[in-house]
PDB file of C-alpha atoms in Angstrom:
ATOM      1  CA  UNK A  14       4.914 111.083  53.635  1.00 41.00           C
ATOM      2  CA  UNK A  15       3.962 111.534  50.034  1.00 45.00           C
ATOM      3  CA  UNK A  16       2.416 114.577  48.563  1.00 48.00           C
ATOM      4  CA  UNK A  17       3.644 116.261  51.681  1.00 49.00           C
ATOM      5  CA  UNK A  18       0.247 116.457  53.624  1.00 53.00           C
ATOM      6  CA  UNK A  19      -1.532 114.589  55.899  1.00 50.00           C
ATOM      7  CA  UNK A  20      -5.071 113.091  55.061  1.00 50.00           C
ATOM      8  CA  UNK A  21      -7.812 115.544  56.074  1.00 55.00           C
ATOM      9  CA  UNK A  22      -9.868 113.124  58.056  1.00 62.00           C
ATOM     10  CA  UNK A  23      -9.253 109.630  59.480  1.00 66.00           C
ATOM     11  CA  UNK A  24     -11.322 106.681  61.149  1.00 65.00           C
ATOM     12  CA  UNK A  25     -11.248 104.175  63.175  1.00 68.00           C
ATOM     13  CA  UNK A  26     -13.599 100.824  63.437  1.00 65.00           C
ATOM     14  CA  UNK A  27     -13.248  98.856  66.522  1.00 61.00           C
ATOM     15  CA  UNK A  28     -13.687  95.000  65.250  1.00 58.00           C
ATOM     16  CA  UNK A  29     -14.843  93.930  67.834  1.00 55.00           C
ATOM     17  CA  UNK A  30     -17.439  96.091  68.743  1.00 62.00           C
ATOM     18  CA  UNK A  31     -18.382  97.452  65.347  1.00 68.00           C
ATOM     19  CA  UNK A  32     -17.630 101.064  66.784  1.00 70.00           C
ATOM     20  CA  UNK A  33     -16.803 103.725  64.468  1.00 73.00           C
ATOM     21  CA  UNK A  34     -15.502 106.825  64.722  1.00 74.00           C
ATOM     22  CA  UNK A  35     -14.743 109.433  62.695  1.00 72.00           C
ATOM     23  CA  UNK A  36     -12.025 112.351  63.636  1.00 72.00           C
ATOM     24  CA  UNK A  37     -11.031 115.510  61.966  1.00 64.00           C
ATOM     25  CA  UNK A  38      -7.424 116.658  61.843  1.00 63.00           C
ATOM     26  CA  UNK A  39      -6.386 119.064  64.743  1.00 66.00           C
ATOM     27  CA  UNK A  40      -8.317 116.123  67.064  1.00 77.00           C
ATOM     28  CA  UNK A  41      -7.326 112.955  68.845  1.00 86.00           C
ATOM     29  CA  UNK A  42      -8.396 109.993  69.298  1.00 89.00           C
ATOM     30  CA  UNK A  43      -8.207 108.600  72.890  1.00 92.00           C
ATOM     31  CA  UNK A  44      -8.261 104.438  73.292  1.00 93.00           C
ATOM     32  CA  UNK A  45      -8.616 102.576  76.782  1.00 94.00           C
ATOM     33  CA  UNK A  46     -10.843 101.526  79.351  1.00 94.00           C
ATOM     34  CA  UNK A  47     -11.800 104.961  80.732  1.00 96.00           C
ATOM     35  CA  UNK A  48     -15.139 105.576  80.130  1.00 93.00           C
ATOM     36  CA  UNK A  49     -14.421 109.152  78.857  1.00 94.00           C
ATOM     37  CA  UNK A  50     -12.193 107.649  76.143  1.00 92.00           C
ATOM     38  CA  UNK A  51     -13.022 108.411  72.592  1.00 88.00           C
ATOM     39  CA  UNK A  52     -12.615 104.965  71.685  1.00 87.00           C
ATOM     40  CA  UNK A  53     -14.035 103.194  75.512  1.00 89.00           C
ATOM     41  CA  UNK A  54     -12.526  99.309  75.835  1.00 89.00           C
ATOM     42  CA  UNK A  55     -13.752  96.850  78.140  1.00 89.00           C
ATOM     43  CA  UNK A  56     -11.013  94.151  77.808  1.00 91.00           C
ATOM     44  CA  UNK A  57      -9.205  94.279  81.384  1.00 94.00           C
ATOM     45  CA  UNK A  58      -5.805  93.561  79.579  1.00 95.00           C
ATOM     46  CA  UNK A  59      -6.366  97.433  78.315  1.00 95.00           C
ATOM     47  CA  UNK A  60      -5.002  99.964  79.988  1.00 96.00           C
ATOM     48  CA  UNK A  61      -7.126 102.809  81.412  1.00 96.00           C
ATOM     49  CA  UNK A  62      -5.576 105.200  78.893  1.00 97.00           C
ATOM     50  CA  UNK A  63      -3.867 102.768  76.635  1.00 97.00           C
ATOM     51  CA  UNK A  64      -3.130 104.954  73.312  1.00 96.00           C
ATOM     52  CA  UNK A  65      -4.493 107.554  71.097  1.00 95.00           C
ATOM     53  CA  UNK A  66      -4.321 108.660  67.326  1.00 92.00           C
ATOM     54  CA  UNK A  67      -3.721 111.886  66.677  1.00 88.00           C
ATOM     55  CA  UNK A  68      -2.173 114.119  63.567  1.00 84.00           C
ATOM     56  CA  UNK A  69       1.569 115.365  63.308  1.00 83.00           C
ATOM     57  CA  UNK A  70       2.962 116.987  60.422  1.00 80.00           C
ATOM     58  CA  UNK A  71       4.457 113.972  59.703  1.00 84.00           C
ATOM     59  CA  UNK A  72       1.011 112.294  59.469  1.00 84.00           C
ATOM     60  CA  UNK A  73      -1.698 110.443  61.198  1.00 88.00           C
ATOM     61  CA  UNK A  74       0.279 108.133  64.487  1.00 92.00           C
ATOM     62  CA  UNK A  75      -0.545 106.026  67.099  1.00 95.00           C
ATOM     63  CA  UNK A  76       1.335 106.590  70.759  1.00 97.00           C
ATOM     64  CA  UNK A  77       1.147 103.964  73.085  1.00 97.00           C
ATOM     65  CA  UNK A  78       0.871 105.981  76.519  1.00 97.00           C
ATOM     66  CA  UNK A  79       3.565 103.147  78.148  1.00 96.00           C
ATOM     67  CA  UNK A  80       0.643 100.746  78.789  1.00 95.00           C
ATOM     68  CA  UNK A  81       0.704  97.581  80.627  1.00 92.00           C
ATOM     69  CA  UNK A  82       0.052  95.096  77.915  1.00 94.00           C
ATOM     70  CA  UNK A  83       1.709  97.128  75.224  1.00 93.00           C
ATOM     71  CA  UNK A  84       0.574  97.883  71.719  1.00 97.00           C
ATOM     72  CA  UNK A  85       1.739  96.295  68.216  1.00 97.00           C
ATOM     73  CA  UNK A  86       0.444  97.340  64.298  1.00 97.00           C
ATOM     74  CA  UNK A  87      -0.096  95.035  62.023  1.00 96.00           C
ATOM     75  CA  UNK A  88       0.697  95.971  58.140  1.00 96.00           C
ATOM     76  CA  UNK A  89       0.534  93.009  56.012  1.00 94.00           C
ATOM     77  CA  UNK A  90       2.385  90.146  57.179  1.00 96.00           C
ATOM     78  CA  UNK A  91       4.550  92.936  59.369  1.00 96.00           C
ATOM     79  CA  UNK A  92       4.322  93.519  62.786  1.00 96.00           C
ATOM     80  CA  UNK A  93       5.561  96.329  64.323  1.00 97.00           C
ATOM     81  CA  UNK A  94       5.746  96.773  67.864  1.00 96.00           C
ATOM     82  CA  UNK A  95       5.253  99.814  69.400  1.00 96.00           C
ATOM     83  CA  UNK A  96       7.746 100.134  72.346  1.00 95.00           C
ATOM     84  CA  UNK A  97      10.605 101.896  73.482  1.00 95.00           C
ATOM     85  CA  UNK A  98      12.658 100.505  70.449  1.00 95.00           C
ATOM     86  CA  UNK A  99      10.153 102.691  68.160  1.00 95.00           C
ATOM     87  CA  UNK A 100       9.927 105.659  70.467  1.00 96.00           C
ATOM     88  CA  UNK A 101       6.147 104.742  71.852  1.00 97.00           C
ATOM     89  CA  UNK A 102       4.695 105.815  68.649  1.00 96.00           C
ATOM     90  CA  UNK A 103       3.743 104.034  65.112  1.00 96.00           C
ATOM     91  CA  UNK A 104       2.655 106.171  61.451  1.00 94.00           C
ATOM     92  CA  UNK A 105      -0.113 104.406  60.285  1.00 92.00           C
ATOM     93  CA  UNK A 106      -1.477 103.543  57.070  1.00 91.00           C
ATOM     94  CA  UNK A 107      -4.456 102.872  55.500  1.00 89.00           C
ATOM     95  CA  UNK A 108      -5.362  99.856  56.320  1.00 91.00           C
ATOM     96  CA  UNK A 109      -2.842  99.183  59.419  1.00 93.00           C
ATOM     97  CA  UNK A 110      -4.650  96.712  62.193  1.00 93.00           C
ATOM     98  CA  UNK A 111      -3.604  98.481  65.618  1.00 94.00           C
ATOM     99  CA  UNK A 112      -4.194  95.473  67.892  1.00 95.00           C
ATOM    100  CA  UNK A 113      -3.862  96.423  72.062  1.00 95.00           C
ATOM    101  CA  UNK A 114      -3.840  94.578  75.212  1.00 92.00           C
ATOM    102  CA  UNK A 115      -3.310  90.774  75.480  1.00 91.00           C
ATOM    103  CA  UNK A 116      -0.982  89.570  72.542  1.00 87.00           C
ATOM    104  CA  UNK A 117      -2.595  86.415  72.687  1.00 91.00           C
ATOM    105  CA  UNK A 118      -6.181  87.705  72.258  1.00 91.00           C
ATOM    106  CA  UNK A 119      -6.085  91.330  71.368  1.00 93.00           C
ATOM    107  CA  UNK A 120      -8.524  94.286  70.477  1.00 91.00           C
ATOM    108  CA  UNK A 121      -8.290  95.219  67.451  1.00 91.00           C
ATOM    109  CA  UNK A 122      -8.727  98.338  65.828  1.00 90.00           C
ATOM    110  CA  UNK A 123      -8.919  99.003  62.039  1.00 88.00           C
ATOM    111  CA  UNK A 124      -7.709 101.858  60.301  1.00 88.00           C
ATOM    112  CA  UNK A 125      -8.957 103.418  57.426  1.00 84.00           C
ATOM    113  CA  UNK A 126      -7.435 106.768  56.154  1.00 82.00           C
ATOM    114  CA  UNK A 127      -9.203 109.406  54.375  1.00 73.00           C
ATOM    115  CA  UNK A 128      -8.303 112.466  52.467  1.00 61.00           C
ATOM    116  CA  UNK A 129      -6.038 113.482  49.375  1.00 49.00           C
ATOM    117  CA  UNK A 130      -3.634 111.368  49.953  1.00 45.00           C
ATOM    118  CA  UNK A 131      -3.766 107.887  51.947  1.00 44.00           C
ATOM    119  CA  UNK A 132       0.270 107.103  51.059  1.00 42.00           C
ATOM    120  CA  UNK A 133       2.737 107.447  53.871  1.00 42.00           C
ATOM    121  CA  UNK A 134       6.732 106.495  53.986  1.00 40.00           C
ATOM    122  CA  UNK A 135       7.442 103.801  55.583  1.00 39.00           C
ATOM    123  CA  UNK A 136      10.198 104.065  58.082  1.00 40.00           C
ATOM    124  CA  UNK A 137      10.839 100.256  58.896  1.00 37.00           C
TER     125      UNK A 137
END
Protein backbone atom coordinates (compact mmCIF):
# COMPACT_ATOMS: atom_id res chain seq x y z
CA UNK A 1 0.00 0.00 0.00
CA UNK A 2 1.39 3.43 -0.61
CA UNK A 3 2.40 5.86 2.02
CA UNK A 4 2.41 2.86 4.27
CA UNK A 5 -0.98 3.49 6.12
CA UNK A 6 -4.30 2.64 5.79
CA UNK A 7 -7.10 5.33 5.19
CA UNK A 8 -8.52 6.52 8.52
CA UNK A 9 -12.13 6.00 7.68
CA UNK A 10 -13.99 4.14 4.91
CA UNK A 11 -17.68 3.82 3.48
CA UNK A 12 -19.81 1.93 1.96
CA UNK A 13 -23.15 2.83 -0.24
CA UNK A 14 -25.39 0.01 -0.99
CA UNK A 15 -26.76 0.86 -4.74
CA UNK A 16 -29.43 -0.54 -4.43
CA UNK A 17 -30.83 0.61 -1.43
CA UNK A 18 -29.13 3.97 -1.16
CA UNK A 19 -27.72 2.78 2.34
CA UNK A 20 -24.72 4.34 3.63
CA UNK A 21 -22.52 3.67 6.10
CA UNK A 22 -19.74 5.05 7.47
CA UNK A 23 -16.96 2.94 9.61
CA UNK A 24 -13.95 3.96 11.53
CA UNK A 25 -10.75 1.93 11.46
CA UNK A 26 -10.44 -0.71 14.33
CA UNK A 27 -14.37 -1.62 13.11
CA UNK A 28 -15.99 -3.96 10.64
CA UNK A 29 -18.33 -3.96 8.48
CA UNK A 30 -20.69 -7.01 8.47
CA UNK A 31 -22.80 -7.74 4.94
CA UNK A 32 -25.71 -10.42 4.63
CA UNK A 33 -29.14 -11.14 5.26
CA UNK A 34 -29.02 -11.24 9.08
CA UNK A 35 -30.86 -8.63 10.38
CA UNK A 36 -28.07 -7.70 12.90
CA UNK A 37 -25.71 -7.15 9.95
CA UNK A 38 -24.12 -3.80 9.60
CA UNK A 39 -24.89 -3.72 6.09
CA UNK A 40 -28.71 -5.99 6.30
CA UNK A 41 -29.52 -7.60 2.53
CA UNK A 42 -32.71 -8.89 1.52
CA UNK A 43 -31.76 -10.63 -1.79
CA UNK A 44 -32.25 -14.51 -0.92
CA UNK A 45 -29.16 -15.31 -3.19
CA UNK A 46 -27.18 -13.56 -0.04
CA UNK A 47 -25.93 -15.44 2.41
CA UNK A 48 -26.94 -14.91 6.06
CA UNK A 49 -23.43 -13.67 6.83
CA UNK A 50 -22.10 -13.24 3.37
CA UNK A 51 -18.85 -10.89 3.91
CA UNK A 52 -17.52 -8.05 5.83
CA UNK A 53 -14.94 -5.12 5.41
CA UNK A 54 -12.72 -4.64 7.87
CA UNK A 55 -8.97 -2.95 8.30
CA UNK A 56 -5.56 -4.95 8.22
CA UNK A 57 -2.32 -3.41 8.23
CA UNK A 58 -2.21 -4.11 4.86
CA UNK A 59 -5.34 -1.96 4.29
CA UNK A 60 -9.04 -1.81 4.05
CA UNK A 61 -10.35 -5.84 2.60
CA UNK A 62 -13.25 -7.58 1.90
CA UNK A 63 -13.55 -11.52 3.16
CA UNK A 64 -16.07 -13.49 1.71
CA UNK A 65 -17.16 -15.76 4.81
CA UNK A 66 -17.32 -19.01 2.09
CA UNK A 67 -20.85 -17.94 1.04
CA UNK A 68 -23.18 -19.74 -1.14
CA UNK A 69 -23.35 -17.50 -4.12
CA UNK A 70 -19.84 -16.23 -3.76
CA UNK A 71 -18.49 -12.73 -4.01
CA UNK A 72 -16.53 -10.91 -7.01
CA UNK A 73 -14.96 -6.96 -7.10
CA UNK A 74 -15.19 -5.11 -9.80
CA UNK A 75 -12.17 -2.49 -10.59
CA UNK A 76 -12.50 -1.06 -13.93
CA UNK A 77 -13.05 -3.42 -16.59
CA UNK A 78 -11.37 -6.17 -13.96
CA UNK A 79 -13.06 -8.61 -12.16
CA UNK A 80 -11.71 -10.27 -9.48
CA UNK A 81 -13.22 -13.08 -7.87
CA UNK A 82 -13.02 -13.64 -4.48
CA UNK A 83 -12.60 -17.44 -3.87
CA UNK A 84 -10.33 -19.91 -2.73
CA UNK A 85 -7.88 -18.99 -5.64
CA UNK A 86 -7.53 -15.42 -3.79
CA UNK A 87 -7.57 -16.75 -0.27
CA UNK A 88 -11.45 -15.57 0.51
CA UNK A 89 -10.35 -12.06 0.74
CA UNK A 90 -9.99 -8.92 -1.83
CA UNK A 91 -7.92 -5.18 -0.92
CA UNK A 92 -10.11 -2.74 -2.10
CA UNK A 93 -9.81 0.51 -3.62
CA UNK A 94 -11.45 3.51 -3.91
CA UNK A 95 -13.89 3.11 -6.03
CA UNK A 96 -13.97 -0.93 -6.25
CA UNK A 97 -17.84 -2.22 -6.93
CA UNK A 98 -18.08 -5.33 -4.44
CA UNK A 99 -21.04 -7.05 -6.13
CA UNK A 100 -22.55 -10.39 -3.90
CA UNK A 101 -25.00 -13.04 -4.42
CA UNK A 102 -26.46 -13.99 -7.85
CA UNK A 103 -23.77 -13.29 -10.65
CA UNK A 104 -26.43 -12.74 -12.93
CA UNK A 105 -28.23 -10.03 -10.89
CA UNK A 106 -26.08 -9.01 -8.02
CA UNK A 107 -26.06 -6.49 -5.01
CA UNK A 108 -23.90 -4.19 -5.32
CA UNK A 109 -21.97 -2.32 -3.01
CA UNK A 110 -19.84 0.81 -3.71
CA UNK A 111 -16.77 1.71 -2.15
CA UNK A 112 -15.48 4.88 -1.43
CA UNK A 113 -12.21 5.28 0.65
CA UNK A 114 -11.39 8.04 2.87
CA UNK A 115 -8.37 9.29 4.65
CA UNK A 116 -4.66 10.38 3.79
CA UNK A 117 -4.16 8.21 1.42
CA UNK A 118 -6.85 6.37 -0.92
CA UNK A 119 -3.81 4.46 -3.11
CA UNK A 120 -3.33 0.78 -2.51
CA UNK A 121 -0.91 -1.90 -4.48
CA UNK A 122 -2.44 -3.87 -6.51
CA UNK A 123 -1.62 -7.49 -6.18
CA UNK A 124 -3.28 -8.93 -9.46
Amino acid sequence: MANGSAPSRFRVTVAAGGHVLRSSSGEKISIGRDLACSVPVTDPHVSLRHGEILFTGEGVVYRDLKSRNGSQVRRGSQTIRVDPTTGYQCLLADGDELRIGNSMDPTVLQIRLEGPSRMVQDDS
